[in-house]
XYZ file of C-alpha atoms in Angstrom:
434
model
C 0.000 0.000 0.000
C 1.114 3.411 -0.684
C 1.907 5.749 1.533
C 1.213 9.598 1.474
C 4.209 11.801 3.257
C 4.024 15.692 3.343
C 5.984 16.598 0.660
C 8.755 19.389 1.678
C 9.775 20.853 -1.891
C 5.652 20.565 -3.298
C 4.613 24.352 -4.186
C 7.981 25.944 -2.813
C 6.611 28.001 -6.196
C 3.340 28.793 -4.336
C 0.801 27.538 -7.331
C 1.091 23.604 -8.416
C 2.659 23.193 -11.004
C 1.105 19.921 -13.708
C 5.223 18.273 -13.365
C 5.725 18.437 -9.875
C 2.463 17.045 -9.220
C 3.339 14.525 -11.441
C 6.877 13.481 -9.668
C 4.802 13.612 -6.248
C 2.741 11.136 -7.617
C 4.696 9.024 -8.862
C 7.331 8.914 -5.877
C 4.161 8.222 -3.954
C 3.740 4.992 -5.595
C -0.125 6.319 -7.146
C 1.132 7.112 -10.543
C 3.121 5.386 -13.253
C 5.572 6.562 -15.540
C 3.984 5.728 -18.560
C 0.715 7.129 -17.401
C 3.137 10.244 -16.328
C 4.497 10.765 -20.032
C 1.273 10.440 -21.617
C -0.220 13.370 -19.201
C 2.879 15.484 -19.988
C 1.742 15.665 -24.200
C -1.625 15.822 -23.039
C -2.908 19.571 -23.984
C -5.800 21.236 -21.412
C -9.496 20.478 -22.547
C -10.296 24.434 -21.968
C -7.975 27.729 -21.136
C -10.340 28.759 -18.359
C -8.018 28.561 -14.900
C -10.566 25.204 -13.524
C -9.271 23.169 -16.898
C -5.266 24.317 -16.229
C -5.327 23.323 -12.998
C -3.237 20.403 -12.058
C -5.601 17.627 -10.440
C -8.658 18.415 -13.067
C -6.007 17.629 -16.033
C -5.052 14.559 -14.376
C -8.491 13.486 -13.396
C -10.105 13.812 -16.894
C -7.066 11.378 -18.312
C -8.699 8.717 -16.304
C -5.561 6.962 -15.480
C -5.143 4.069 -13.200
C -4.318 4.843 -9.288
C -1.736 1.928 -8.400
C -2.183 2.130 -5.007
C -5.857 1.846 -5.031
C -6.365 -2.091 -7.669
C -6.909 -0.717 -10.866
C -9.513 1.937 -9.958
C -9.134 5.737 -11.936
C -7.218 8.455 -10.438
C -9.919 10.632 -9.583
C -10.648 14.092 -8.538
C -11.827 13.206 -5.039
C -8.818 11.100 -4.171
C -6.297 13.433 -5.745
C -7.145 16.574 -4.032
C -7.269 14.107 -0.302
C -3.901 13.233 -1.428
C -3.278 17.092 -2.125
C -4.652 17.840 1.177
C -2.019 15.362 3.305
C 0.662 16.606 1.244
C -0.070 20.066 2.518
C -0.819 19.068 5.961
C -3.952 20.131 6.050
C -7.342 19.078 6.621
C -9.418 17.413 3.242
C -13.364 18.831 3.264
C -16.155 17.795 0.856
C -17.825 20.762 0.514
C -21.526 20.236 1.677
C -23.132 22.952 -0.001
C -26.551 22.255 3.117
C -24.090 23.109 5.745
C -22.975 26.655 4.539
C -24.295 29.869 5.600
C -24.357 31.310 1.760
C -25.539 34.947 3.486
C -22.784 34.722 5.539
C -19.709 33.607 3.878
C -20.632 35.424 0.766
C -20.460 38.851 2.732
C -16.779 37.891 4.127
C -15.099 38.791 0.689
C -15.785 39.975 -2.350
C -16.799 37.524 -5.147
C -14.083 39.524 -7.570
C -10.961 38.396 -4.394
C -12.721 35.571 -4.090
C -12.436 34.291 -7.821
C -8.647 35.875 -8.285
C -7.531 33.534 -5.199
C -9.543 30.585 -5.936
C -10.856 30.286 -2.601
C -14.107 29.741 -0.997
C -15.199 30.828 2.182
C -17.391 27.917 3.877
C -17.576 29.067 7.541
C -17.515 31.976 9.421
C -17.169 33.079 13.377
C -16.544 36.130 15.405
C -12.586 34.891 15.520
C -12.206 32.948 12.381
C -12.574 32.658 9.123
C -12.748 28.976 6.657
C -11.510 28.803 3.743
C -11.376 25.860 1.193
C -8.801 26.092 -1.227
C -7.617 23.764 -4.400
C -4.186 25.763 -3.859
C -2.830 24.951 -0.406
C 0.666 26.338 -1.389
C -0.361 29.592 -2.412
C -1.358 31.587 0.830
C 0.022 35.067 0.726
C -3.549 36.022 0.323
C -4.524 34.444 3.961
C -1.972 37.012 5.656
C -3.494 39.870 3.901
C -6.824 38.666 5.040
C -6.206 38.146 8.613
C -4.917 41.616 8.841
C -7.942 43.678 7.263
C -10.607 41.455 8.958
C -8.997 41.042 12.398
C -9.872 37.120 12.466
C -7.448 34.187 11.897
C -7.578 32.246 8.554
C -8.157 29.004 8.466
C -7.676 26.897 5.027
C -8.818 23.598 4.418
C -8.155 21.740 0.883
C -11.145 21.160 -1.310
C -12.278 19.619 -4.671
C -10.838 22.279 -6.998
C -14.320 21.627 -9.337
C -16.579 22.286 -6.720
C -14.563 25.405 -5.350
C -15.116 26.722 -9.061
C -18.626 25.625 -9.294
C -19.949 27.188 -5.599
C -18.298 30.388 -6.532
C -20.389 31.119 -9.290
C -24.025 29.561 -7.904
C -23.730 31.355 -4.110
C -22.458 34.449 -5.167
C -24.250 34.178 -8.265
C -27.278 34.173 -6.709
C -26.563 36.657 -4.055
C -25.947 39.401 -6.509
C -29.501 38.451 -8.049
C -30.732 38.917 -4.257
C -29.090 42.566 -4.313
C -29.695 43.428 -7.974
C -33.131 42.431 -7.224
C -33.294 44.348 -3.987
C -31.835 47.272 -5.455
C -34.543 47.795 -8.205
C -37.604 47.262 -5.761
C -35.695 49.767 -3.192
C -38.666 52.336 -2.163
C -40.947 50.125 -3.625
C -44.876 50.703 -1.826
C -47.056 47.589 -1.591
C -48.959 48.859 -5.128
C -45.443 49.113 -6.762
C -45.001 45.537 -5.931
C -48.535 44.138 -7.259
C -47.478 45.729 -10.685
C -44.139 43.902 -10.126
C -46.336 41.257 -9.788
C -48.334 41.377 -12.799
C -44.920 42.560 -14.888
C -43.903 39.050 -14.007
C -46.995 37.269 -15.687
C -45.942 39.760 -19.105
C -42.295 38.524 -18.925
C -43.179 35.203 -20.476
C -44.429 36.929 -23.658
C -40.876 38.751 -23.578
C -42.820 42.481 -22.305
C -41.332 43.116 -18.536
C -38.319 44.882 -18.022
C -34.866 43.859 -17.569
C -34.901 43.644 -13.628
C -36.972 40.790 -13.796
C -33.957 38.271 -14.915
C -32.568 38.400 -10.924
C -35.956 37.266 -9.736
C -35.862 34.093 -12.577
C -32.624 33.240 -11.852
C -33.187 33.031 -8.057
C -36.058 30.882 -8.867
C -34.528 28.859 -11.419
C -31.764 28.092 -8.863
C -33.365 27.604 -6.221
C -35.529 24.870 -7.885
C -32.100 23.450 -9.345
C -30.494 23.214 -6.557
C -33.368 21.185 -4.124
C -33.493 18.626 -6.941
C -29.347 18.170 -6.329
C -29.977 17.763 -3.216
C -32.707 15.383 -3.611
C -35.079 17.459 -1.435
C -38.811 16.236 -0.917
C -39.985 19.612 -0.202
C -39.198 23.199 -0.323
C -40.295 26.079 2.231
C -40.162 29.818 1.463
C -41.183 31.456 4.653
C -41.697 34.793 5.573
C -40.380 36.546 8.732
C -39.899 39.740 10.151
C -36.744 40.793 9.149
C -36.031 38.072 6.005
C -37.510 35.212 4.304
C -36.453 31.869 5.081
C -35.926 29.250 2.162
C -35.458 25.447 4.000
C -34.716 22.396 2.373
C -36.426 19.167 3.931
C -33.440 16.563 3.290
C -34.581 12.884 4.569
C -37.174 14.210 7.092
C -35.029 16.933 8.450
C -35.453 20.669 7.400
C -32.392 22.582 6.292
C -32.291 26.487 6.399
C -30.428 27.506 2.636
C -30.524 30.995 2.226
C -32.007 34.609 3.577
C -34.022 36.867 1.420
C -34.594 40.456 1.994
C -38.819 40.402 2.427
C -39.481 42.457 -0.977
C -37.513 39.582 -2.873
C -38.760 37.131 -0.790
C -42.474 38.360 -2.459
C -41.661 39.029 -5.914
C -40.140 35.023 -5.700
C -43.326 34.019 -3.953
C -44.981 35.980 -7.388
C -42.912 34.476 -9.540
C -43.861 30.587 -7.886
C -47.591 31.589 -7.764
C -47.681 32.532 -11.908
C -45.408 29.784 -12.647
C -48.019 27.120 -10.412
C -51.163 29.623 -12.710
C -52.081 30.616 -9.224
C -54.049 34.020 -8.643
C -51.568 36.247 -7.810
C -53.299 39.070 -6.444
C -54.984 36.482 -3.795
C -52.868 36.510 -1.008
C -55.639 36.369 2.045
C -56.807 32.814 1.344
C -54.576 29.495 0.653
C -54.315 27.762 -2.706
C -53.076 25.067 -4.266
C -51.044 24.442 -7.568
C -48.844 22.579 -9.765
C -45.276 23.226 -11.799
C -44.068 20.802 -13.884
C -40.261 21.172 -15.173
C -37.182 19.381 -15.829
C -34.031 18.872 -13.973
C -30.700 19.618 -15.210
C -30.154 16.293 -15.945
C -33.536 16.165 -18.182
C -36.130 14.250 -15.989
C -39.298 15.914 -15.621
C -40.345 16.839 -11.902
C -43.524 18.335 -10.888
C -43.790 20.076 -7.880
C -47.201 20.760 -5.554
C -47.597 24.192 -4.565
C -49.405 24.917 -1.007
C -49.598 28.929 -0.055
C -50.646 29.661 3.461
C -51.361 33.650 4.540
C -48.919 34.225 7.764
C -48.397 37.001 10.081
C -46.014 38.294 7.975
C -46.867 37.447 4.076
C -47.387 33.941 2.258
C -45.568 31.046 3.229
C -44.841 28.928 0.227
C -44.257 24.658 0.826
C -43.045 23.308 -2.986
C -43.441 18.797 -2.494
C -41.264 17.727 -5.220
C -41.788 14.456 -7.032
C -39.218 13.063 -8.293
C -39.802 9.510 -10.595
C -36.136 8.809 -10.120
C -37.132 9.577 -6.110
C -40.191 8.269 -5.743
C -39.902 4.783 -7.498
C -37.090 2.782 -6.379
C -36.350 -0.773 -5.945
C -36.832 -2.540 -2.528
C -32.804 -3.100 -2.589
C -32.934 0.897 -2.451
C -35.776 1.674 0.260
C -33.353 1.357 3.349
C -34.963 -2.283 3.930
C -33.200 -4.728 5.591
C -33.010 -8.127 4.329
C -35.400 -9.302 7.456
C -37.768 -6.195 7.076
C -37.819 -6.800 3.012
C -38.672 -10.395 3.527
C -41.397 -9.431 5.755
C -42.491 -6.606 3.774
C -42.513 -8.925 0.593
C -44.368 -11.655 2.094
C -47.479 -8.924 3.516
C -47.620 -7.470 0.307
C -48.092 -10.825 -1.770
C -50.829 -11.983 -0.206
C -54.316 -12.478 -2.100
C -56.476 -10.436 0.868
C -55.771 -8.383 3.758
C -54.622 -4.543 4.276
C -51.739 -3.297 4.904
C -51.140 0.126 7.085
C -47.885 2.685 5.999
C -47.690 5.565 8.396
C -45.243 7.533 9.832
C -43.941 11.523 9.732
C -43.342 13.929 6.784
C -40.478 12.582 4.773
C -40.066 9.334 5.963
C -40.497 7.609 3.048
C -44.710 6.681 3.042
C -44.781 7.948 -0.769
C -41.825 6.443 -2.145
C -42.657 2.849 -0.425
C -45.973 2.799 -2.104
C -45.570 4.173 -5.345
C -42.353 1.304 -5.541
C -44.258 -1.318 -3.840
C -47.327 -0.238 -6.396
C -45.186 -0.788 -9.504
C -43.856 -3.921 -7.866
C -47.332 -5.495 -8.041
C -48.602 -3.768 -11.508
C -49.175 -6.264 -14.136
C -51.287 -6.673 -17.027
C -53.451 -9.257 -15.090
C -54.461 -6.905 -12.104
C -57.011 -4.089 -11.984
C -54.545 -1.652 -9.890
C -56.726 1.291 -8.453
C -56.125 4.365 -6.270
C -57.265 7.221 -4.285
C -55.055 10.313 -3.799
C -55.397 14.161 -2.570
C -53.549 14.918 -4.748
C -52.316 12.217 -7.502
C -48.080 12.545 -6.232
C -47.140 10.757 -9.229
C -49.018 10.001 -12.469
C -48.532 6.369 -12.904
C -50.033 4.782 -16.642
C -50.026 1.392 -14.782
C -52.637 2.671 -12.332
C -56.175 3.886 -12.384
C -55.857 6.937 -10.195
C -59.343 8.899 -9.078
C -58.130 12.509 -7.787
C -60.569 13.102 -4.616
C -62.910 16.575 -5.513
C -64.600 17.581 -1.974
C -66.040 20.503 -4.218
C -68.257 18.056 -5.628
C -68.673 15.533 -3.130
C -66.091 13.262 -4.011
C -64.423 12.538 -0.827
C -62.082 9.723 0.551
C -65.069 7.562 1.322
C -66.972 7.895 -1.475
C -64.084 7.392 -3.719
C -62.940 4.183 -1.729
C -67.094 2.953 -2.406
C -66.532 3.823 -6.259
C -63.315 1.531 -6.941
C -65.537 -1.327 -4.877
C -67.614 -1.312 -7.751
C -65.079 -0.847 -10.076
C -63.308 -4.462 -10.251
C -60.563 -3.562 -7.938
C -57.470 -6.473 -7.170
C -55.667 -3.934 -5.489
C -56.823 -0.383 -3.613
C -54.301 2.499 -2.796
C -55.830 5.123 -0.337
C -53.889 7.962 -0.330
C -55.531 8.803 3.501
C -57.484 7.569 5.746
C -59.287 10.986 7.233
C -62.559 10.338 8.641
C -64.915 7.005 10.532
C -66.869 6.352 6.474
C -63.054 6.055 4.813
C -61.785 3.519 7.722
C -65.384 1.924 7.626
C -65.117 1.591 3.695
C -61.423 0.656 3.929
């Protein structure tokens, strides 16, 4: 096994360099010579500073790491081996646990893009900051002088530093851009905001309604990385809250100043075709869109009026989320077995409950398309239908017209039913029926 030892002559030149990277590796028993000569004629994919850099050239050759049985030399493991070779302490930046208000108002995105650093945590004495460039620090000194707090650097995937540079102060500068142009605005100004929105899709708003998009478009892009199930915009005194919930547990993400916080709360509202100007009573909506990978998600809208605006909850479903295999449900092989043998029987009922994110949706929908077959009459009743299913007959439950749980459940009886999904069990007639 190869061993890693902090290298004393690495970066005497301050910024790594592709051919004493190379030597490192290859004294270090990860890279071979071959491999070394063929990175050398290699040429950059790009010119930008990411595609120059070092461990991203050597990555995308996909060589072999000889310490590790054949496996490819990849970004993750070169910049850990970057990070013991400086000393210093490896981080996989978690974009969840990171302040973006914060850290993006320690420097300046223009420093922060010359030094190719990140900051990713802040305190009253000190300052994090990950770096793909542990050698070059004269920056850190300069730092520690001007904001009176010691600087602490941590080595980081040299991809990702690049990539959360642009999105968090990206999208902080479409907070400010956006606050800027609303500053003074009265509560009418906004509702014409508002209805400016609704004209941008037929290309007639103004410019200043691109920082309110892009919010939105990130902010949608970036819970569906992070495989959220639901999204909250919330409304407080001083800011708006958006919170990720991440396997049951909600996860603050950013701050918005309250006049943003509204004209993205418009922007959900037209996108959903929910009445804008309606802001005293709840509603209910839908989005449907694509990730950046090309799925199609749709997304539930709920608004709620608060004490201080509308709270927005977005429930994403996901089809890559939602329908898994039992392998993937967090089963073990003794609860699979069981769960296996319950669902497989000709008769009976079987009961999932438990909190908000815990999986209920997912473990039906999967267990659903487990059972589907041409054979089976495969009903349900939803409020609302989470996923559209073509396997399923799916009745959406109407209380305006007097379809309710119950009376839904007594329709499929009469409808041929092998197998009955009931989205809820709300009232004595549904449990009766059930």
């Amino acid at each position: 096994m190869a061993a890693t030892i902090k290298s004393p002559t690495l970066g005497q030149r301050g910024q790594l360099g592709l051919e004493e990277v190379l030597a490192e590796l290859m004294l270090d028993g990860r890279l071979s010579a071959a491999d070394a000569r063929q990175l050398r004629k290699r040429s950059p994919s790009g010119h930008n500073t990411l595609d120059l850099h070092p461990l991203v050239r050597i990555a995308k050759a996909k060589v072999t790491d000889r310490s590790q049985a054949g496996r490819p030399l990849g970004l993750e493991a070169l910049s850990q081996w970057l990070a013991d070779k400086a000393g210093l302490e490896y981080l996989k930046i978690d974009p969840m646990k990171i302040d973006v208000t914060l850290v993006t108002r320690t420097v300046s995105h223009a420093y922060a893009r010359r030094h190719h650093i990140l900051p990713v945590d802040a305190s009253s004495r000190q300052l994090v900051f990950a770096s793909a460039e542990p050698f070059a620090t004269h920056w850190a000194k300069d730092l520690a002088q001007i904001l009176h707090r010691d600087i602490h650097i941590v080595v980081a995937n040299p991809v990702d530093i690049h990539r959360y540079l642009a999105e968090f102060y990206g999208v902080q500068r479409s907070v400010q851009l956006a606050l800027d142009s609303k500053a003074g605005a009265t509560s009418s100004a906004l509702l014409n905001f508002e209805q400016l929105v609704e004209l941008g899709k037929t290309g007639e708003i103004g410019a200043d309604d691109r920082h309110v998009v892009h919010i939105v478009d990130w902010l949608l892009q970036y819970a569906f990385e992070q495989r959220a199930s639901d999204i909250h915009l919330e409304p407080r005194r001083e800011a708006g809250h958006m919170r990720f919930r991440i396997d049951g547990v909600l996860h603050k993400v950013f701050e918005l100043p309250g006049t943003v916080m509204n004209a993205v709360t418009a922007r959900i509202k037209i996108l959903s075709r929910l009445d804008v100007a309606e802001k005293r009573r709840p509603q209910d909506g839908r989005i449907k869109t694509r990730s950046a990978e090309g799925r199609e998600v749709e997304l539930r809208i709920s608004t709620m009026p608060t004490a201080f605006g509308e709270k927005v909850v977005m429930r994403i479903f996901d089809p890559d989320i939602v329908v898994k295999a039992f392998s993937q449900l967090g089963f073990s092989a003794t609860e699979e077995s069981s769960w296996r043998a319950m669902i497989e029987r000709p008769y009976g009922i079987v009961l999932v409950t438990g909190p908000t994110g815990s999986g209920k949706t997912t473990t039906l929908y999967s267990t659903l398309k487990y059972l589907a077959r041409p054979e089976l009459n495969v009903c349900t009743v939803e409020d609302p239908i989470e996923m559209v299913a073509p396997e399923f007959n799916q009745m959406q439950i109407q209380p305006a017209v007097g379809l309710d749980f119950a009376n839904g459940v007594r329709t499929l009886l009469r409808q041929d039913p092998d197998i009955i999904m009931v989205g809820e069990i709300r009232d004595l007639d549904t449990a009766q029926m059930t």
